[in-house]
Tab-separated table of C-alpha atoms and ligand atoms in Angstrom:
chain	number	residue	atom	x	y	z
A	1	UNK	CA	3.804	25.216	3.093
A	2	UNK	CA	1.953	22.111	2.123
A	3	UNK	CA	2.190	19.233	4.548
A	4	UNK	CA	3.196	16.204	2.520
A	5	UNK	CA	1.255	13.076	2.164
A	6	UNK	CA	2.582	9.580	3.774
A	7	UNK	CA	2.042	6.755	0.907
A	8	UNK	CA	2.509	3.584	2.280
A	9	UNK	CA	3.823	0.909	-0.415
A	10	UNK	CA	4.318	-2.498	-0.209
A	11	UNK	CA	3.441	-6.310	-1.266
A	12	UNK	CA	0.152	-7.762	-0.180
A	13	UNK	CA	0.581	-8.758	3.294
A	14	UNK	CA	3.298	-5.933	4.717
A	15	UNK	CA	0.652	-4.629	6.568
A	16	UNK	CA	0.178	-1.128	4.616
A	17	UNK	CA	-3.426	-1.092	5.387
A	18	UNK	CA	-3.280	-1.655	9.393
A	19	UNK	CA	0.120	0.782	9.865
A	20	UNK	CA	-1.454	3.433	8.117
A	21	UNK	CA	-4.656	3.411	9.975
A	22	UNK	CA	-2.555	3.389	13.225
A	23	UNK	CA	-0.031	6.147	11.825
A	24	UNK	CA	-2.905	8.179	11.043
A	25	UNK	CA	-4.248	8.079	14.168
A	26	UNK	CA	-1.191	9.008	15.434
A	27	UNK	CA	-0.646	11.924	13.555
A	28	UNK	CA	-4.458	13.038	13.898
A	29	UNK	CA	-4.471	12.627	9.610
A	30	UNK	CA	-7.038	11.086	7.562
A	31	UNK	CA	-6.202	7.812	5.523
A	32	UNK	CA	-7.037	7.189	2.916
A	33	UNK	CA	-7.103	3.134	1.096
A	34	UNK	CA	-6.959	3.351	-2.636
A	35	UNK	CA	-8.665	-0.283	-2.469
A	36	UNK	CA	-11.382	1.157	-0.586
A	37	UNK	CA	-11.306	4.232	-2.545
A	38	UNK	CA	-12.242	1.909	-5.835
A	39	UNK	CA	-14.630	-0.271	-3.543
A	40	UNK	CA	-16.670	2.634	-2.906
A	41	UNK	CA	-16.796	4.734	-5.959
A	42	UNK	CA	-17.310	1.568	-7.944
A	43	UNK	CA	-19.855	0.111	-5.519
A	44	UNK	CA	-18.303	-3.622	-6.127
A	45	UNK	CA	-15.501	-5.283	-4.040
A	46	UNK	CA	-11.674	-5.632	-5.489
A	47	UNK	CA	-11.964	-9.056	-5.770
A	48	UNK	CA	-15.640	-8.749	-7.723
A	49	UNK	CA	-13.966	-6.515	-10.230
A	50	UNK	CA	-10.683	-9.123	-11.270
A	51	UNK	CA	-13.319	-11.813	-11.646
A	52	UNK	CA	-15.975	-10.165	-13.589
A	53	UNK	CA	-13.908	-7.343	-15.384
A	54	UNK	CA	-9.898	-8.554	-15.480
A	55	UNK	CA	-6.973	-7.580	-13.708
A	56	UNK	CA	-6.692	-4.601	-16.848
A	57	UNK	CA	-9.704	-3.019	-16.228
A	58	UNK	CA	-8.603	-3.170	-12.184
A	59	UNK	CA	-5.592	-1.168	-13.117
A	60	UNK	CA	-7.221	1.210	-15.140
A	61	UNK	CA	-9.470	1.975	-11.879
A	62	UNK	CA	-6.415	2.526	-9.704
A	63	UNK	CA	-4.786	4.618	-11.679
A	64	UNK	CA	-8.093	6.891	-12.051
A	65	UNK	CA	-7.953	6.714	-8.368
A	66	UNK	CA	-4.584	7.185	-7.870
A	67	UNK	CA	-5.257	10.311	-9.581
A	68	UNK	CA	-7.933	11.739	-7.473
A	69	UNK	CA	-6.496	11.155	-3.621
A	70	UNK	CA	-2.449	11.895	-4.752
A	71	UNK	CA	-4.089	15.428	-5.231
A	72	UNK	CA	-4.552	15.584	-1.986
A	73	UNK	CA	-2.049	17.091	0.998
A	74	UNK	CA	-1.845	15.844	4.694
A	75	UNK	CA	-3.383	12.544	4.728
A	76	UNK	CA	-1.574	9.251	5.093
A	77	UNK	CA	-2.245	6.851	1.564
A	78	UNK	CA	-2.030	3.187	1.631
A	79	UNK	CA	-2.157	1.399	-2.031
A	80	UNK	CA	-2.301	-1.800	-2.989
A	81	UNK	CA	0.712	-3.673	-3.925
A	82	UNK	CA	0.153	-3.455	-7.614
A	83	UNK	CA	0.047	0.305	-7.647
A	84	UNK	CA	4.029	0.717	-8.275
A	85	UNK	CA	3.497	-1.404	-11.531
A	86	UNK	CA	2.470	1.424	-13.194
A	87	UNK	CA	5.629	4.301	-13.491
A	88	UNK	CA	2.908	7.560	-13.636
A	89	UNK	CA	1.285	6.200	-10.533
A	90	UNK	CA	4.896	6.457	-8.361
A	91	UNK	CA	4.969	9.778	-9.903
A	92	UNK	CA	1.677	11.393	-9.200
A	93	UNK	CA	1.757	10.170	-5.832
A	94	UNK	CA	5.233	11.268	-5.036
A	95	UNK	CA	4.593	14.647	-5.816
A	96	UNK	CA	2.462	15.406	-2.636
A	97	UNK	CA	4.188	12.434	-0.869
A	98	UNK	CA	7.234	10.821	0.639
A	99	UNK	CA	6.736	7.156	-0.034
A	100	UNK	CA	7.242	4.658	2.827
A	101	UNK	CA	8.000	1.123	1.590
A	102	UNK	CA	6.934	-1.741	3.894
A	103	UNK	CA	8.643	-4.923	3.531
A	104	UNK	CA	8.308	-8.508	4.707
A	105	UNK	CA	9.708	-11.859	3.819
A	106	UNK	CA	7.886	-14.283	1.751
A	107	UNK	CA	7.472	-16.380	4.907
A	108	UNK	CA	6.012	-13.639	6.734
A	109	UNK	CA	3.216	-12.859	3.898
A	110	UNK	CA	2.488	-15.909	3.268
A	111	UNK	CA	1.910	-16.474	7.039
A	112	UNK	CA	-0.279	-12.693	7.258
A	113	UNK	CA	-2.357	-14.201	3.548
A	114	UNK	CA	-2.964	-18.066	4.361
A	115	UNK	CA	-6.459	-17.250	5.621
A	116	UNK	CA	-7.573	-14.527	3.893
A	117	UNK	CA	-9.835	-15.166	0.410
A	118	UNK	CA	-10.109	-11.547	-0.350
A	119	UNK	CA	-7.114	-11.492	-2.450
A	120	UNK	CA	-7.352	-12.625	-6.051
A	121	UNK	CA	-4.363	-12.591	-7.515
A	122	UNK	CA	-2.946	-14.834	-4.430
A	123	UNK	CA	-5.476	-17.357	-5.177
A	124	UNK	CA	-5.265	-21.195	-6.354
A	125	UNK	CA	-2.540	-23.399	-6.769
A	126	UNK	CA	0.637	-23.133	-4.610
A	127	UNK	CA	0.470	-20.358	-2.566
A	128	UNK	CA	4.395	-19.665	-1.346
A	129	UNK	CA	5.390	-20.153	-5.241
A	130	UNK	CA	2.879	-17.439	-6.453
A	131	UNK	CA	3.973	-14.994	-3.750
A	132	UNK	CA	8.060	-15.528	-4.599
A	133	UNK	CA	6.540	-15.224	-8.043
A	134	UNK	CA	5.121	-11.948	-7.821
A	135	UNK	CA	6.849	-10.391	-5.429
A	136	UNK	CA	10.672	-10.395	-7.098
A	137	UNK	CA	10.305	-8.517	-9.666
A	138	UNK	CA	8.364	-6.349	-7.765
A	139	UNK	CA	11.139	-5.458	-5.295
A	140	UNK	CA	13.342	-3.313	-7.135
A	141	UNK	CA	9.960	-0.697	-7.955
A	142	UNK	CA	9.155	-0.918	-3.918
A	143	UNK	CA	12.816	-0.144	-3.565
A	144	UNK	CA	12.857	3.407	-5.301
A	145	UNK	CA	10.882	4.787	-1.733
A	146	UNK	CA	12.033	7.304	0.597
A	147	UNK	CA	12.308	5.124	3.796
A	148	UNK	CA	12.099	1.413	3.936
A	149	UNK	CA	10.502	-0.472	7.283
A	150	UNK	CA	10.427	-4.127	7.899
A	151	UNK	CA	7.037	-5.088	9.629
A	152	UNK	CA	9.168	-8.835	10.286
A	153	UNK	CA	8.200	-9.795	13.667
A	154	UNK	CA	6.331	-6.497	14.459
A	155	UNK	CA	2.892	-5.822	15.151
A	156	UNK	CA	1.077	-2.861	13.230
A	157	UNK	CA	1.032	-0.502	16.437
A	158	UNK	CA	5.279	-1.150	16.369
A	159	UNK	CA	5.715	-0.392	12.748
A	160	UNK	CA	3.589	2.389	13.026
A	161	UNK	CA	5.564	3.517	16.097
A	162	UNK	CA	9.018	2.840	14.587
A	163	UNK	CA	7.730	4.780	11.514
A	164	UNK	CA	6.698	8.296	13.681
A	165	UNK	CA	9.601	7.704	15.353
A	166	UNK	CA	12.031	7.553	12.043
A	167	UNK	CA	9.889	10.952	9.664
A	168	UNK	CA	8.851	12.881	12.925
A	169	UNK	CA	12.444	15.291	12.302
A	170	UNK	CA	12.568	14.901	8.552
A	171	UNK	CA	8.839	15.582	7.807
A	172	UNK	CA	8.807	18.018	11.259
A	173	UNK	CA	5.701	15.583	12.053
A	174	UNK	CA	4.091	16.313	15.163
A	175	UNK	CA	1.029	15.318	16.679
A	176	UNK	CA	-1.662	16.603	14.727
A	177	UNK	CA	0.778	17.426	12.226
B	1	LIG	C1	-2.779	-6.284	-5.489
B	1	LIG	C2	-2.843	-6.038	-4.127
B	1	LIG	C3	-4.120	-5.832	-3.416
B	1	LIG	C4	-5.193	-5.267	-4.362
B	1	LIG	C5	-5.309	-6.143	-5.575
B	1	LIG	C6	-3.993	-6.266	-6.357
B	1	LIG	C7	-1.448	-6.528	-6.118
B	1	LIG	O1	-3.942	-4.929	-2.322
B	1	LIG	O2	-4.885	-3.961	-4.753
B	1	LIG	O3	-5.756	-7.393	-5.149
B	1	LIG	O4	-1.342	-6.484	-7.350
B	1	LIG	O5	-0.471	-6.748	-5.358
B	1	LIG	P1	-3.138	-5.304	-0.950
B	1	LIG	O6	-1.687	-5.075	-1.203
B	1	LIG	O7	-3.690	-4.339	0.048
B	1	LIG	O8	-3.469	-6.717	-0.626
């Protein structure tokens, strides 16, 4: 029996990164970022690569990775929130995976993004606007998950919680499992 993969998806700022590192912890799996995945095997930082090489050539790198760590079984994934843009990339990782969407308002992103420069396609200009702006027509591809969490008013360590809590029966999820 192959133990499925937990892909976390979600708009910047619904906390994918910092539930799955708690939910892996949890469930004694590895994680494994597809951001950091590129960072390393491309030696340059995600924001390096939109300014020097386009948001195209970004995609093309996360769907290469994409490739590589959906092959893998057991492990928790967290993406970045462009990943769903691309149909085959849902696919491939859905067919190890169950995919988790996290969700937050605009308000609630915007409040998590505010300080942080390491996002470039959140940057210049006004900041709520760009986040409505990317984010709606975004929702609908989030919205063909498995399971659906708001991390509204949660900290990571809840979400994660509420998360084991919800996939422990359906995925028969145990510690270390
Ligand atoms: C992106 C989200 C980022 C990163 C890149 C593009 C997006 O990841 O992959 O900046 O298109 O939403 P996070 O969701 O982890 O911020």
């Amino acid at each position: 029996m192959i133990l499925k993969n937990i892909v976390l998806i979600g708009f910047m700022g619904t906390g994918k990164t910092s539930v799955g590192k708690i939910l892996a912890s949890r469930l004694g799996r590895r994680v494994i970022d597809i951001d950091r995945f590129i960072e390393t095997s491309e030696k340059k930082k995600i924001r390096e690569i939109f300014e020097k090489e386009g948001e195209a050539r970004f995609r093309v790198l996360e769907k290469e990775a994409v490739g590589v760590v959906a092959r893998q079984t057991g492990v928790v994934i967290t993406t970045g929130g462009g990943v769903v843009l691309d149909p085959e990339n849902v696919r491939a990782l859905r067919r190890n995976g169950v995919l988790v969407e996290l969700t937050a308002t605009p308000e609630t992103v915007f409040r998590r993004v505010k300080d942080s420069a390491r996002r470039p396609l959140l940057g210049g200009g006004d900041l709520m606007a760009r986040i409505r702006e990317l984010y709606e027509p975004r929702r609908a591809l989030y919205g063909q998950s498995d399971y659906h969490f708001s991390t509204d008013g949660r900290s990571p360590s809840e979400a994660a919680d509420e998360i084991f809590e919800k996939l422990k029966g359906p995925l028969a999820l145990e510690n270390g499992g």
